[in-house]
Rosetta silent file (secondary structure, phi, psi, omega in degrees, C-alpha in Angstrom):
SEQUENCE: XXXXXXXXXXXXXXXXXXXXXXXXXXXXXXXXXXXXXXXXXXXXXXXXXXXXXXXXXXXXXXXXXXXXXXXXXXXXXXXXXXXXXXXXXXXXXXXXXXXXXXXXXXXXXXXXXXXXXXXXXXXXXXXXXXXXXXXXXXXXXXXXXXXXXXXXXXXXXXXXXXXXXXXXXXXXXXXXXXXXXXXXXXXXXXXXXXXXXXXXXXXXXXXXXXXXXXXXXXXXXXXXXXXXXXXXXXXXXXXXX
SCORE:     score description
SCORE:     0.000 S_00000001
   1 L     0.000  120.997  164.744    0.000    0.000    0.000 S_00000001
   2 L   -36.175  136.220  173.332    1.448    3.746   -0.955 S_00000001
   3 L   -85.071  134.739  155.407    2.121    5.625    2.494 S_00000001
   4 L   -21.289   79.046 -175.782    0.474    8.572    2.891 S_00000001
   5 L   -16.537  163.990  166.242    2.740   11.962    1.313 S_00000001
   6 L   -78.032 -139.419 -166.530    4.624   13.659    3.137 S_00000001
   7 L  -105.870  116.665 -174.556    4.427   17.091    4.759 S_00000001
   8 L    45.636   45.458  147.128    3.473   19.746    1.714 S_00000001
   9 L   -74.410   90.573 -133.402    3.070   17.077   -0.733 S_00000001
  10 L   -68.210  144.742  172.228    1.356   17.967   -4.046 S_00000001
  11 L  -110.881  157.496  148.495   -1.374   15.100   -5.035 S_00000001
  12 L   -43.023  144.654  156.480   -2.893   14.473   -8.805 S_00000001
  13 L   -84.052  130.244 -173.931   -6.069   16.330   -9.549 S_00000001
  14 L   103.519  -50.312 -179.823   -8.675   14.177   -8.586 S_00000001
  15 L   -13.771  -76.503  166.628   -6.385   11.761   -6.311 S_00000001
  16 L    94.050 -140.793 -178.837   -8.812   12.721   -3.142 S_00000001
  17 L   -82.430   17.426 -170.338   -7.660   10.351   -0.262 S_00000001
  18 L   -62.521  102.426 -176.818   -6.240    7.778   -2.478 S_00000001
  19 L   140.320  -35.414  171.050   -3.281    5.972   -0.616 S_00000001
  20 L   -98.049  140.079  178.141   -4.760    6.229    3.317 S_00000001
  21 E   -98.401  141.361  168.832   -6.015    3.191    4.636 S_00000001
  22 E  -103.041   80.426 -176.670   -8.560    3.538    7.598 S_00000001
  23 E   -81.120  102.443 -163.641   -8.765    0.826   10.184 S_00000001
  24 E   -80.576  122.664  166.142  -12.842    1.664   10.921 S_00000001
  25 E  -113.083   37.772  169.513  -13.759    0.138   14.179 S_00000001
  26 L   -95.662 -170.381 -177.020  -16.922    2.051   14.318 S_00000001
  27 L  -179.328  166.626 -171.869  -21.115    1.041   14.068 S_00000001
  28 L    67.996 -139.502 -167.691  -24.442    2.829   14.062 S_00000001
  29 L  -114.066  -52.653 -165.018  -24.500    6.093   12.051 S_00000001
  30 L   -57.837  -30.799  162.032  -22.472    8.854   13.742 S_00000001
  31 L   -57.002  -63.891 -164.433  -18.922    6.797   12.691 S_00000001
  32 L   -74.247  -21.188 -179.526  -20.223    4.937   10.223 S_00000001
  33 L   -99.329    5.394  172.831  -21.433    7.857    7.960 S_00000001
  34 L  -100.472  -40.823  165.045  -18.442   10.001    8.718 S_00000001
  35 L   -59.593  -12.877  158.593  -15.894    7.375    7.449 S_00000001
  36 L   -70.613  -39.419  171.629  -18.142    6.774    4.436 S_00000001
  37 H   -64.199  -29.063 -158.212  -16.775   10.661    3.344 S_00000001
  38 H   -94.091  -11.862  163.274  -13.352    9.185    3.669 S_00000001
  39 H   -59.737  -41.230 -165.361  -14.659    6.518    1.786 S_00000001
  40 H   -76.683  -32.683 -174.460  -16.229    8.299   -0.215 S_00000001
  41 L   -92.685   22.264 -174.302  -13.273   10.568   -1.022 S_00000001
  42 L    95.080  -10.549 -165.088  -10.641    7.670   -2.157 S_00000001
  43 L   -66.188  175.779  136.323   -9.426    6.467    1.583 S_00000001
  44 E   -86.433  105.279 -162.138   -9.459    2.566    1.838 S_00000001
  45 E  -108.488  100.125  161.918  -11.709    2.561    4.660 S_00000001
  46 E   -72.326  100.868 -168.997  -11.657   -1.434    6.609 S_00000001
  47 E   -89.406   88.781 -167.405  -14.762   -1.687    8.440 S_00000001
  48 E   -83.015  135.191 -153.514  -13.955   -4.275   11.318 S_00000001
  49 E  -122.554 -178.306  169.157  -17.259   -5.796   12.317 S_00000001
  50 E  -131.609  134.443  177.066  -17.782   -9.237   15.180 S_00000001
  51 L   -63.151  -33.173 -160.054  -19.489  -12.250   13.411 S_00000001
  52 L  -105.298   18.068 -177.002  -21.183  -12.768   16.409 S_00000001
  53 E  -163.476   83.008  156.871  -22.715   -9.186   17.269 S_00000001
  54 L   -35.114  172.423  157.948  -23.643   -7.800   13.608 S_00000001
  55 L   -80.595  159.266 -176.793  -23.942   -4.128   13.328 S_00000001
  56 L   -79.508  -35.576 -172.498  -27.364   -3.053   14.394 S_00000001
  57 L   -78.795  -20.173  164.565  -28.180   -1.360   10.699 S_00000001
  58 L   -70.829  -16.666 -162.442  -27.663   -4.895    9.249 S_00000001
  59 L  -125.771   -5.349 -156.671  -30.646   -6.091   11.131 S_00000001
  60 E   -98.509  104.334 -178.437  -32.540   -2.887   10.240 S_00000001
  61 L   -36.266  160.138   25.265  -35.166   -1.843    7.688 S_00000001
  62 L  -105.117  147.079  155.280  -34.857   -0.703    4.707 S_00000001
  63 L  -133.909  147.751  178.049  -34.676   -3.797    2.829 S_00000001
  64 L   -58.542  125.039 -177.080  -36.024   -4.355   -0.380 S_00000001
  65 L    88.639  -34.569 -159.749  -39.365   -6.547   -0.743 S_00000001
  66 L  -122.416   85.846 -140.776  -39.992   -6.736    3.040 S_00000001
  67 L   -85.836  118.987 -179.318  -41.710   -3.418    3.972 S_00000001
  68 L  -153.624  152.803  131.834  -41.347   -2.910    8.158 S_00000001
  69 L   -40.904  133.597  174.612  -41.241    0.109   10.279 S_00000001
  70 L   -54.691  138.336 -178.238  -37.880    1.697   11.225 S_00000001
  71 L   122.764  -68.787 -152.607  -36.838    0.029   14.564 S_00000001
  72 L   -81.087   91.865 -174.891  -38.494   -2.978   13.898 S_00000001
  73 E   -78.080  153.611  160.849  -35.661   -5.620   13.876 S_00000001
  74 L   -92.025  150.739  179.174  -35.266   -9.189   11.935 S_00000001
  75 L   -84.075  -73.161  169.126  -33.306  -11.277   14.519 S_00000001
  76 L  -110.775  104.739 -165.186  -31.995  -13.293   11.866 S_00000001
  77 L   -90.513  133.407  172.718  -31.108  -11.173    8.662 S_00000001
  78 L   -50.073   96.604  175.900  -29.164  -11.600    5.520 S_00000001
  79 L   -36.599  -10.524 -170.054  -26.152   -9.988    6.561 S_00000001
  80 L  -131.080   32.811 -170.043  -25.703   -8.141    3.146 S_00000001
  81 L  -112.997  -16.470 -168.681  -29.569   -7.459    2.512 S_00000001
  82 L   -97.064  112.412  175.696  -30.004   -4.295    4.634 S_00000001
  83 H   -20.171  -76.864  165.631  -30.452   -0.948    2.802 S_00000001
  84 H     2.140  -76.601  152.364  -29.457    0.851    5.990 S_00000001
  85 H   -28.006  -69.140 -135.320  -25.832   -0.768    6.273 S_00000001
  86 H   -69.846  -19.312 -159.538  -25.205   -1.011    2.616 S_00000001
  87 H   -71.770  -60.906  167.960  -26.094    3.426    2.638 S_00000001
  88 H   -16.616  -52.827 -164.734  -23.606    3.702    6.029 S_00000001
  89 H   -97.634   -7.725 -144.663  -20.931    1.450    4.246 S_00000001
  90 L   -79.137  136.369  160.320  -20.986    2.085    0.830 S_00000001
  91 L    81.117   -8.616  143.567  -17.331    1.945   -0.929 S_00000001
  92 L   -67.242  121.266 -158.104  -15.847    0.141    2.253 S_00000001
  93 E   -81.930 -165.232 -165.390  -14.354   -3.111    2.574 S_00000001
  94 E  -155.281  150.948  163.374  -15.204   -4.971    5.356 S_00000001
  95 E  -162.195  146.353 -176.097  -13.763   -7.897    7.784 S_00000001
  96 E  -102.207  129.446 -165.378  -14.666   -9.706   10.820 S_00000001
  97 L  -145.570  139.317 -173.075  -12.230  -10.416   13.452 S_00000001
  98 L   -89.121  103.420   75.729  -12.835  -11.781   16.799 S_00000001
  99 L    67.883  -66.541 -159.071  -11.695   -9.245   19.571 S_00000001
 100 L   -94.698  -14.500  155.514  -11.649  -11.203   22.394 S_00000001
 101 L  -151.715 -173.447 -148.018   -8.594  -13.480   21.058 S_00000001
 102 H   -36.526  -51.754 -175.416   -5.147  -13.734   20.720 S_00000001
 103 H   -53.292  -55.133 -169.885   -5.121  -14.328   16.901 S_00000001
 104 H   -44.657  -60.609 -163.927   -7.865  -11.653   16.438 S_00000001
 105 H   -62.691  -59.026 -179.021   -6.024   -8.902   18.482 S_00000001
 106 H   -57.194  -31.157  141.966   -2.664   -9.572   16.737 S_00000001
 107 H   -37.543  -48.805 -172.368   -4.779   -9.701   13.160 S_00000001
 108 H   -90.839  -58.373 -162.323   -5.842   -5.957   14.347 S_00000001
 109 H   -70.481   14.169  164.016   -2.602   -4.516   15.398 S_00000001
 110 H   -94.750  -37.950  152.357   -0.982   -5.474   11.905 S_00000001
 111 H   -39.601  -69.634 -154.431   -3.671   -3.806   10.390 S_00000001
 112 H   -61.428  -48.814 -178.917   -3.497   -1.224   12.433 S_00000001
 113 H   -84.422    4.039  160.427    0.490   -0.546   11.898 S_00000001
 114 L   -88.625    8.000 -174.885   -0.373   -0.404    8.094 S_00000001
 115 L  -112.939  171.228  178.382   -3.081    2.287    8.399 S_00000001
 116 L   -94.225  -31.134  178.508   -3.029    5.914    8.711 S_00000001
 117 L   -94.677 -154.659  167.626   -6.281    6.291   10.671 S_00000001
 118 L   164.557  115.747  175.845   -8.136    4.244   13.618 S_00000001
 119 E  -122.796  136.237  158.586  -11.697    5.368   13.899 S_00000001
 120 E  -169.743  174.312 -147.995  -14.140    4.447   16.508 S_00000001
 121 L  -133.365   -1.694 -155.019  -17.619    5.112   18.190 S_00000001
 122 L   -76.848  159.438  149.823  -17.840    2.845   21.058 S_00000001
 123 L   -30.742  144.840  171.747  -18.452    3.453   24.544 S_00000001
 124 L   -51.146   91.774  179.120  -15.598    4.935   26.782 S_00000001
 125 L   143.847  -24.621 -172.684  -13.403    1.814   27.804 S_00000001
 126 H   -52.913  -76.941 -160.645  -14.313   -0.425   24.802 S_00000001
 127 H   -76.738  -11.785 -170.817  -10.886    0.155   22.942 S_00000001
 128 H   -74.918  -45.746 -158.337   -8.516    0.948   26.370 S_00000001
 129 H   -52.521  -32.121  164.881  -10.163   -2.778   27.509 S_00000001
 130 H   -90.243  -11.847 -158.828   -8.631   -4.239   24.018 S_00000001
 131 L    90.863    9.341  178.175   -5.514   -2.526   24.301 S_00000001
 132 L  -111.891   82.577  171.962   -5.664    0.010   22.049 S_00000001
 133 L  -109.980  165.615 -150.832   -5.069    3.050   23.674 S_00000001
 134 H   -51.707  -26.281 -176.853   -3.542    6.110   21.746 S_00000001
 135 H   -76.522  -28.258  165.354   -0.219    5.100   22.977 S_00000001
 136 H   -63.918  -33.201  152.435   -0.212    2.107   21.810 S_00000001
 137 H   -53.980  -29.432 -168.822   -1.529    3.014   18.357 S_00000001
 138 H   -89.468  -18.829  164.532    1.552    5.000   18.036 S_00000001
 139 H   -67.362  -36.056  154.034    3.419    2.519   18.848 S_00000001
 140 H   -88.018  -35.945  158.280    2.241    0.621   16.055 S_00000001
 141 L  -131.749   64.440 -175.541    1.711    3.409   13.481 S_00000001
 142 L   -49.643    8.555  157.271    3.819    6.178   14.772 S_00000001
 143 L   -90.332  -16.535 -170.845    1.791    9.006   12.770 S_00000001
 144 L   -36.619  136.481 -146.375   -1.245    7.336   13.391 S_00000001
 145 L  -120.283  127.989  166.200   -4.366    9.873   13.359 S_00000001
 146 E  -100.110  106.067 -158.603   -6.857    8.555   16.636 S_00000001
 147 E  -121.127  117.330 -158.780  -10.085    9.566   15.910 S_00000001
 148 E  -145.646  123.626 -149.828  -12.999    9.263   18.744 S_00000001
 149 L  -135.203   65.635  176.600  -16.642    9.723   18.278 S_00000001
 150 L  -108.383  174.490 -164.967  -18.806    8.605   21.525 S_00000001
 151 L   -48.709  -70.949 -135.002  -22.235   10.836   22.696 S_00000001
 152 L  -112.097   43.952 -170.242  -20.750   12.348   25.776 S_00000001
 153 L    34.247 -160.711  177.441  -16.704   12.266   25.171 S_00000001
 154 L  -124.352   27.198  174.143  -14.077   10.748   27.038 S_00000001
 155 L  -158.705  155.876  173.517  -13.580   13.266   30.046 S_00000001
 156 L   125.009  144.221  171.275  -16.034   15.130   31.689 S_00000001
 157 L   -59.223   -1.953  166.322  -18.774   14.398   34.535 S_00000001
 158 L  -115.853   14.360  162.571  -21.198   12.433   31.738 S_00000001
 159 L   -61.186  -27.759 -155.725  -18.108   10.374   30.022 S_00000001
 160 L   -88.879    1.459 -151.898  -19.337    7.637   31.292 S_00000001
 161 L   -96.135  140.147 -179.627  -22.808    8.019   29.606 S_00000001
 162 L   -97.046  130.276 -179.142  -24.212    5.652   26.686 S_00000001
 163 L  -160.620  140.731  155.120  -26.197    7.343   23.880 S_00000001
 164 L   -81.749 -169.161  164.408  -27.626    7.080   20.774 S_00000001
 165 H   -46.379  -72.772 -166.528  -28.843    9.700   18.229 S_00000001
 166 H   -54.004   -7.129 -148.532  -32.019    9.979   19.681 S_00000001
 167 H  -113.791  -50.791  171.469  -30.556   10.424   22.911 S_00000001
 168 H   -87.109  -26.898  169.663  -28.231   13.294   22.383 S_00000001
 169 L   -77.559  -24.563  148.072  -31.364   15.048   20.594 S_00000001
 170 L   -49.477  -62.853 -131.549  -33.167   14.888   24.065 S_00000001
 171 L   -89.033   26.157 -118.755  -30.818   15.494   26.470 S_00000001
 172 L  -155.054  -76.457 -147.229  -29.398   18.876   23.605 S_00000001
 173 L   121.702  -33.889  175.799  -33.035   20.031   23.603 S_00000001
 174 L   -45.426  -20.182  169.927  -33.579   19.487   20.081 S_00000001
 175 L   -65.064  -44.917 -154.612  -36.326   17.050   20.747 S_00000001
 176 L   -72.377  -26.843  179.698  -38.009   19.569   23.228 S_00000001
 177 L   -87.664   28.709  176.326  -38.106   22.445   20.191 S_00000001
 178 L  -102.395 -175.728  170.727  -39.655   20.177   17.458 S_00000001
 179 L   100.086  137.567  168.716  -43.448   20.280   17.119 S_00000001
 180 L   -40.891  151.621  155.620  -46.352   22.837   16.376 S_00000001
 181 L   -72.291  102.826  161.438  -46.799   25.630   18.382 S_00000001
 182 L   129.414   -1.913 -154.596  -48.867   25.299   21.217 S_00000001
 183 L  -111.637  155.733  176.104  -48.717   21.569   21.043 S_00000001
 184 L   -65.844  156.440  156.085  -46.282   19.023   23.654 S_00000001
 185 L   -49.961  126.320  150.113  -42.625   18.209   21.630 S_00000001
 186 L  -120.309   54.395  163.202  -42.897   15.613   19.279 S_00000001
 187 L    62.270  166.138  172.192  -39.697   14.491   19.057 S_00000001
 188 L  -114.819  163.481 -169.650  -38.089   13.558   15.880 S_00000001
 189 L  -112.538   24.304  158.890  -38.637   10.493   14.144 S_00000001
 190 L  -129.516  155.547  157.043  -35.102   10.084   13.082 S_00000001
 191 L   -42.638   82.371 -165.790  -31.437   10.138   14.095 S_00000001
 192 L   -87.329  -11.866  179.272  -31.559   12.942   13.124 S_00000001
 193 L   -95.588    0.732  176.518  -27.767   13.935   15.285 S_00000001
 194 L   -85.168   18.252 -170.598  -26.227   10.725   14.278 S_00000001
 195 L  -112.979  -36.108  179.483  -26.271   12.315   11.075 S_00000001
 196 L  -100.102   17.263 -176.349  -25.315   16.171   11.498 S_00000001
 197 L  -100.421  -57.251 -176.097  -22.672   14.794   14.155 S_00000001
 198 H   -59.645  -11.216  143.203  -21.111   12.690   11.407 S_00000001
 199 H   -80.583  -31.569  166.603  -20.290   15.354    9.575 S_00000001
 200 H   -84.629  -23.554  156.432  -18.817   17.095   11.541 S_00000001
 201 H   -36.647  -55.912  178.833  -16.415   14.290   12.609 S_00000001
 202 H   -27.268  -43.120 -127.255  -15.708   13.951    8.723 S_00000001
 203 H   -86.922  -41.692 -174.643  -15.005   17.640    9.064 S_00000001
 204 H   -65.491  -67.277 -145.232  -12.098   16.776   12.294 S_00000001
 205 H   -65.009  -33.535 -177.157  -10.852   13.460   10.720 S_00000001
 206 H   -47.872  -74.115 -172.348  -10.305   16.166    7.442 S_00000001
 207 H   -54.924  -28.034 -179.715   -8.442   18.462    9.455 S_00000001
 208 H   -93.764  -17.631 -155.580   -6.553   16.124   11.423 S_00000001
 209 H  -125.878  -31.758  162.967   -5.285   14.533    8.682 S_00000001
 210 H   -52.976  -29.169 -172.448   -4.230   18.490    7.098 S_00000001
 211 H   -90.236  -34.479 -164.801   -2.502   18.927   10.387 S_00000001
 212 H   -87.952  -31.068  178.670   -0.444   15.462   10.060 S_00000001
 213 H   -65.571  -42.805 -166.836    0.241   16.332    6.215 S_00000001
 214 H   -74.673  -67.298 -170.254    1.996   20.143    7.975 S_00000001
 215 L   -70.653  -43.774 -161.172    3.360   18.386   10.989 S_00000001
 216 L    93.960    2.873 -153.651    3.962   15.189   10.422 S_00000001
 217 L  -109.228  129.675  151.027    2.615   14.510   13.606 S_00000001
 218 L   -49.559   61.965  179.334   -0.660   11.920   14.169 S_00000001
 219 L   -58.358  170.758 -177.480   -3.293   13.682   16.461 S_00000001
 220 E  -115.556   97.650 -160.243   -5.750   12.340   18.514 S_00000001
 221 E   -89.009  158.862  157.964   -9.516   14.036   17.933 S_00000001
 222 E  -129.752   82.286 -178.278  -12.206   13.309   20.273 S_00000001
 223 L   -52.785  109.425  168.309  -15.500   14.278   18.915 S_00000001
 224 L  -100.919  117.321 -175.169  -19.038   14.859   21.186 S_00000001
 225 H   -72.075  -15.843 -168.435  -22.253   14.456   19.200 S_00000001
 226 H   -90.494  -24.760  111.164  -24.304   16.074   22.440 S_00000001
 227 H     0.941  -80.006  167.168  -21.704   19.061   22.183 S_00000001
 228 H   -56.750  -33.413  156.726  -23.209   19.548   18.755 S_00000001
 229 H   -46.592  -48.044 -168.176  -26.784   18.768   19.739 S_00000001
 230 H   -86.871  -35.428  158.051  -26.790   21.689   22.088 S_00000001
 231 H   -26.661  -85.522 -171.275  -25.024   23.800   19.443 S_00000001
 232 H   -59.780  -30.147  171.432  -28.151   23.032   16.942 S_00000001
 233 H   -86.747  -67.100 -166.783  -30.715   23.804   19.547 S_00000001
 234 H   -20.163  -49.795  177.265  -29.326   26.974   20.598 S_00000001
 235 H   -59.067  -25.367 -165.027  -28.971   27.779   17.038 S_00000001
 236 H   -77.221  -48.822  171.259  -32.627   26.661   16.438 S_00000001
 237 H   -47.376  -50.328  166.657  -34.045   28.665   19.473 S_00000001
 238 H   -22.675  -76.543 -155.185  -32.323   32.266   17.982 S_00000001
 239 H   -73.669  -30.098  171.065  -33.360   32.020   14.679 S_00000001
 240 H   -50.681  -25.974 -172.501  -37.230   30.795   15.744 S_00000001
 241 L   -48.737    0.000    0.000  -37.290   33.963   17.526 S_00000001
């Protein structure tokens, strides 16, 4: 695999991200749709998944022919049949590697010292519990770009906090400002922050990867989607005004 230019290296018009490899450990939407830009933009993006705990979006309308409400899981689903996934994933390769042993873990850090990136979305403790904490990434890829996308960050009196989209659109406020006037909130009936969050990750992992082209150096971003959720209500409350 080509390494990554160097520090004020000129690229081909057109090139994009051609040349960085991404070792994706992420799921759900806020991760998975920001690494789909990087995807999307030329990276080689590796989506590491567990055979035996699918992604949730895999089990998940929309699929073609079999007409369900969002939400409304199949237990057991054609691993490659769900709309959902394939939108999340598109232009990503994909591989499953078991986590919990020796081969698996040793499988990931070889990966790992061939990539440029390390993305993930998991609860706080999830990757120190495998061993992959930033020093150790660096250790393996010393440029390596650490990229970290949970609800409620990884310091703070609510690190410890579990969250989905819908979740960071409550506890933000955006939930409480949807709705008619005069009427209770009615909530939204989508992710709708695992969606604007995931861009803005894109928009860090971009930037992060601009700073390691100047420097040379591999940072380590840490992203909050409920940080932006509170953003987007503020913003909502002004301008309703």
């Amino acid at each position: 695999l080509a390494q990554p230019p160097g520090p004020r290296a000129r690229r081909a018009p057109g090139a994009g991200w051609r040349g960085w490899r991404v070792t994706d450990f992420c799921w759900m939407g806020v991760g998975a749709c920001a690494t789909r830009l990087l995807a999307d933009f030329g990276a080689e993006v590796i989506r590491i998944e567990d055979r035996n705990r699918l992604d949730m979006p895999r089990r998940l309308p929309i699929y073609k022919g079999d007409p369900r409400t969002y939400g409304e899981e199949d237990a057991n689903p054609d691993p490659n049949k769900g709309g959902l996934f394939n939108n999340y994933n598109r232009n990503k390769l994909g591989v499953t590697i078991n986590m919990r042993s020796p081969k698996g873990r040793a499988l990931t850090d070889r990966l790992i010292a061939s990539s440029s990136v390390v993305t993930e979305n998991f609860a706080p403790g999830v990757m120190e519990r495998w061993g992959l904490t930033f020093e150790r990434l660096k250790e393996l890829s010393p440029q390596v770009i650490f990229a970290r996308m949970s609800g409620f960050g990884h310091s703070g009196p609510h690190a410890a906090y579990r969250s989905y989209g819908p979740i960071v659109q409550a506890v933000s406020g955006i939930s409480h400002i949807s709705g008619l006037p005069g009427l209770e909130p009615s909530g939204w009936g989508l992710s709708y922050m695992d969606n604007e969050a995931a861009f803005f990750n894109a928009s860090a992992l971009l930037t992060a990867i601009y700073h390691r082209n100047i420097t040379g150096e591999g940072p380590r971003s840490t992203f909050r989607p409920s940080r932006r959720g509170s953003t987007c209500s503020v913003r909502s409350c002004w301008t309703s005004r």
